[in-house]
């Protein structure tokens, strides 16, 4: 039985947990309760050793159409400054296991910011992605101005943020905002296949690899290289490294245990 109201968490299979945004009546608008439940589900996945990757998705026509405007409209400047949403976004950004977004339809505003918190993004051909907050007299508030420019560059980020323009899945692919564009009916299967492929790898190596890549956005090159080298050296003490090398030499599938 699903213990959540705004999301559906499907039983893990082949090392992959699926989190499905489930507010169709509100176009999967990300209200505080939705983010709180996503954070709780990710925390449970962190503690579950059988879960090695998570896929987050929405509906067939809408991934997430933005934040909940009814909730936002009730906030004055003081309430907005004290809002708990930044805590939820930081928790999502800090999730240590691979997070794959499977995106069909619209990913707008907070929906776009959610996919930018993912490590890999699979989009359907008809997906449309954007930061249209400017049309409401506001700006992105969950990293849209910062993560977007680091991903797609200043000219396109300015076009999306200042003009409120949506871009196609193909344009998002060319700009590096998504990793794959597939037919709409194949989005979930493709995301699951990628997640299951990652789930077969060493959990220790995957976690350190993810952290190293994310740190490249925050560190200068030399510090990033030092972190990479320390992580590489640390893995030399793991059973998974021994198993991986042995499996390669013996021409068999490795059985990684996370030790």
C-alpha positions as MATLAB code, in Angstrom:
seq = 'XXXXXXXXXXXXXXXXXXXXXXXXXXXXXXXXXXXXXXXXXXXXXXXXXXXXXXXXXXXXXXXXXXXXXXXXXXXXXXXXXXXXXXXXXXXXXXXXXXXXXXXXXXXXXXXXXXXXXXXXXXXXXXXXXXXXXXXXXXXXXXXXXXXXXXXXXXXXXXXXXXXXXXXXXXXXXXXXXXXXXXXXXXXXXXXXXXXXXXXXXXXXXXXXXXXXXXXXXXXXXXXXXXXXXXXXXXXXXXXXXXXXXXXXXXXXXXXXXXX';
ca = [
       0.000    0.000    0.000;
       1.362    3.426   -0.947;
       2.046    5.529    2.178;
       2.242    8.807    0.280;
      -0.411   11.190   -1.070;
       1.455   13.083   -3.803;
       3.756   10.365   -5.116;
       3.687    6.657   -5.781;
       6.733    4.634   -4.788;
       6.828    1.361   -6.670;
       8.452   -1.783   -5.241;
      12.136   -1.932   -6.119;
      13.026   -4.332   -8.918;
      16.488   -5.302  -10.139;
      18.009   -2.730   -7.809;
      15.885    0.164   -9.108;
      13.280    2.164   -7.166;
      10.665    4.162   -9.081;
       9.180    7.376   -7.688;
       6.186    8.622   -9.664;
       4.814   12.135   -9.201;
       1.076   11.657   -8.830;
      -0.933   14.869   -8.725;
      -2.637   14.712  -12.131;
      -5.392   17.096  -11.049;
      -2.707   19.759  -10.478;
      -0.482   18.780  -13.424;
       2.005   17.349  -10.919;
       2.662   20.781   -9.448;
       5.405   20.469   -6.849;
       3.923   21.740   -3.624;
       5.829   21.504   -0.348;
       4.129   18.247    0.561;
       5.211   16.728   -2.758;
       8.839   17.686   -2.225;
       8.690   16.458    1.365;
       7.457   13.080    0.180;
      10.121   12.869   -2.547;
      12.776   13.592    0.089;
      11.323   10.914    2.381;
      11.289    8.373   -0.435;
      14.896    9.185   -1.338;
      15.913    8.866    2.313;
      14.307    5.423    2.423;
      16.139    4.487   -0.780;
      19.413    5.672    0.753;
      18.935    3.343    3.715;
      17.873    0.371    1.570;
      20.945   -1.512    0.358;
      18.844   -3.325   -2.247;
      18.146   -0.002   -3.995;
      21.091    1.043   -6.149;
      19.405    3.626   -8.398;
      16.181    5.625   -8.477;
      14.029    6.670  -11.424;
      11.750    9.674  -10.903;
       8.951   10.242  -13.392;
       5.543   11.844  -13.818;
       2.638   11.197  -16.149;
       2.457   10.446  -19.860;
       1.721   14.079  -20.746;
       3.236   16.045  -17.860;
       6.377   15.448  -15.830;
       5.740   18.461  -13.600;
       4.230   21.770  -14.653;
       5.951   23.846  -11.969;
       5.437   24.819   -8.359;
       1.968   24.939   -6.826;
       0.816   28.500   -7.539;
      -1.997   28.361   -4.988;
       0.565   27.609   -2.300;
       2.999   30.231   -3.573;
       0.366   32.973   -3.823;
      -0.256   32.736   -0.094;
       3.359   33.603    0.774;
       4.441   37.142    1.556;
       8.119   38.143    1.470;
       8.808   37.005    5.042;
       7.036   33.685    4.615;
       8.848   33.084    1.327;
      12.203   33.742    2.982;
      11.352   31.249    5.739;
       9.897   28.618    3.441;
      11.191   25.062    3.897;
      11.455   24.375    0.160;
      15.211   25.098   -0.039;
      15.807   22.379    2.554;
      13.946   19.858    0.417;
      15.848   20.825   -2.723;
      19.174   20.523   -0.889;
      18.181   17.049    0.277;
      17.318   16.005   -3.283;
      20.619   17.433   -4.553;
      22.450   15.522   -1.816;
      20.977   12.116   -2.695;
      24.028    9.864   -2.949;
      22.678    7.220   -5.314;
      22.085    7.693   -9.061;
      18.875    9.583   -9.850;
      17.453    9.192  -13.361;
      14.583   11.386  -14.565;
      12.123    9.943  -17.094;
      10.396   12.938  -18.662;
       7.264   12.936  -20.804;
       5.407   16.107  -21.745;
       5.970   19.368  -19.902;
       8.792   19.922  -17.406;
       8.364   23.560  -16.472;
       9.572   25.768  -13.645;
      10.149   23.530  -10.643;
       9.688   20.561  -12.988;
      12.688   21.742  -15.016;
      14.589   22.289  -11.785;
      13.710   18.768  -10.670;
      15.149   17.229  -13.824;
      18.297   19.326  -13.339;
      18.698   17.666   -9.931;
      18.811   14.289  -11.684;
      22.052   12.710  -12.843;
      20.663   11.364  -16.112;
      17.580   12.625  -17.974;
      15.658   10.586  -20.553;
      13.089   12.686  -22.419;
      10.315   11.786  -24.816;
      10.264   13.341  -28.280;
       7.299   15.554  -27.390;
       8.756   16.797  -24.089;
       8.901   20.557  -23.593;
      11.219   22.070  -21.008;
      11.320   25.588  -19.662;
      11.599   28.143  -16.853;
       8.512   30.328  -17.456;
       8.488   32.035  -14.045;
       9.156   35.428  -15.637;
       5.635   35.289  -17.092;
       4.311   35.439  -13.528;
       6.517   38.323  -12.470;
       8.911   36.085  -10.551;
      12.144   34.200  -11.219;
      13.176   30.566  -10.744;
      13.680   29.812   -7.067;
      15.072   26.281   -6.884;
      18.299   26.658   -8.800;
      16.916   27.442  -12.234;
      19.105   30.508  -12.789;
      22.231   28.757  -11.517;
      22.029   25.157  -12.711;
      20.616   26.073  -16.106;
      23.446   28.399  -17.094;
      26.029   25.855  -15.927;
      24.386   23.254  -18.134;
      23.284   25.001  -21.333;
      25.404   28.164  -21.279;
      24.512   31.835  -20.882;
      22.752   32.620  -24.210;
      20.210   29.803  -24.043;
      19.753   30.157  -20.281;
      18.996   33.862  -20.727;
      16.534   33.080  -23.510;
      14.704   30.574  -21.317;
      14.790   32.585  -18.085;
      14.222   36.102  -19.444;
      11.847   35.136  -22.241;
      10.101   32.308  -20.455;
      10.478   30.208  -23.600;
      10.144   26.436  -23.672;
      12.573   24.344  -25.675;
      12.021   21.019  -27.394;
      13.529   17.756  -26.264;
      15.886   17.801  -29.234;
      17.083   21.312  -28.382;
      17.549   20.225  -24.765;
      19.613   17.259  -25.950;
      21.825   19.460  -28.115;
      22.303   21.850  -25.178;
      23.205   19.086  -22.733;
      20.111   19.463  -20.567;
      18.974   15.884  -21.233;
      21.034   12.794  -22.002;
      18.646   10.899  -24.300;
      15.612   11.610  -26.467;
      13.468    8.614  -27.369;
       9.924    8.003  -28.659;
       7.376    8.962  -26.011;
       6.322    5.380  -25.436;
       9.889    4.280  -24.727;
      10.861    6.835  -22.090;
      10.269    4.709  -19.016;
      11.745    1.550  -20.509;
      14.880    3.443  -21.550;
      15.273    5.074  -18.138;
      14.774    1.737  -16.395;
      17.321    0.034  -18.631;
      19.904    2.707  -17.827;
      19.133    2.521  -14.117;
      19.370   -1.278  -14.116;
      22.689   -1.110  -15.950;
      24.048    1.224  -13.272;
      22.560   -0.935  -10.517;
      24.808   -3.797  -11.645;
      27.932   -1.753  -10.932;
      29.770   -1.410   -7.638;
      27.672    0.777   -5.307;
      30.839    2.158   -3.737;
      32.367    3.133   -7.065;
      29.080    4.580   -8.328;
      28.626    6.756   -5.221;
      32.165    8.114   -5.373;
      31.969    8.637   -9.131;
      28.740   10.624   -8.754;
      30.238   12.749   -5.990;
      33.388   13.411   -7.994;
      31.454   14.537  -11.061;
      29.181   16.815   -9.010;
      32.167   18.358   -7.244;
      33.532   19.426  -10.619;
      30.819   22.114  -10.644;
      32.057   23.540   -7.340;
      35.840   23.008   -7.294;
      38.652   24.344   -9.388;
      40.411   21.726  -11.500;
      43.321   20.883   -9.188;
      41.071   20.355   -6.153;
      38.733   18.216   -8.227;
      41.627   16.095   -9.466;
      42.819   15.597   -5.892;
      39.371   14.448   -4.796;
      39.189   12.084   -7.770;
      42.580   10.581   -6.945;
      41.696   10.095   -3.268;
      38.461    8.370   -4.258;
      40.309    6.193   -6.768;
      42.823    5.185   -4.089;
      40.119    4.537   -1.498;
      38.413    2.040   -3.791;
      41.641    0.012   -3.918;
      40.693   -1.295   -0.469;
      37.248   -2.532   -1.526;
      36.131   -6.074   -2.174;
      34.235   -4.792   -5.202;
      37.473   -3.692   -6.855;
      38.955   -7.158   -6.378;
      35.771   -8.744   -7.716;
      35.619   -6.410  -10.699;
      39.181   -7.120  -11.782;
      38.800  -10.860  -11.205;
      35.550  -10.978  -13.184;
      37.146   -9.120  -16.082;
      40.126  -11.451  -16.209;
      37.911  -14.522  -15.883;
      35.520  -13.197  -18.554;
      32.418  -13.382  -16.351;
      29.787  -11.024  -14.936;
      30.962   -9.309  -11.775;
      28.938   -9.710   -8.578;
      29.337   -6.457   -6.700;
      28.245   -6.437   -3.067;
      29.048   -2.894   -2.004;
      31.924   -3.929    0.255;
];
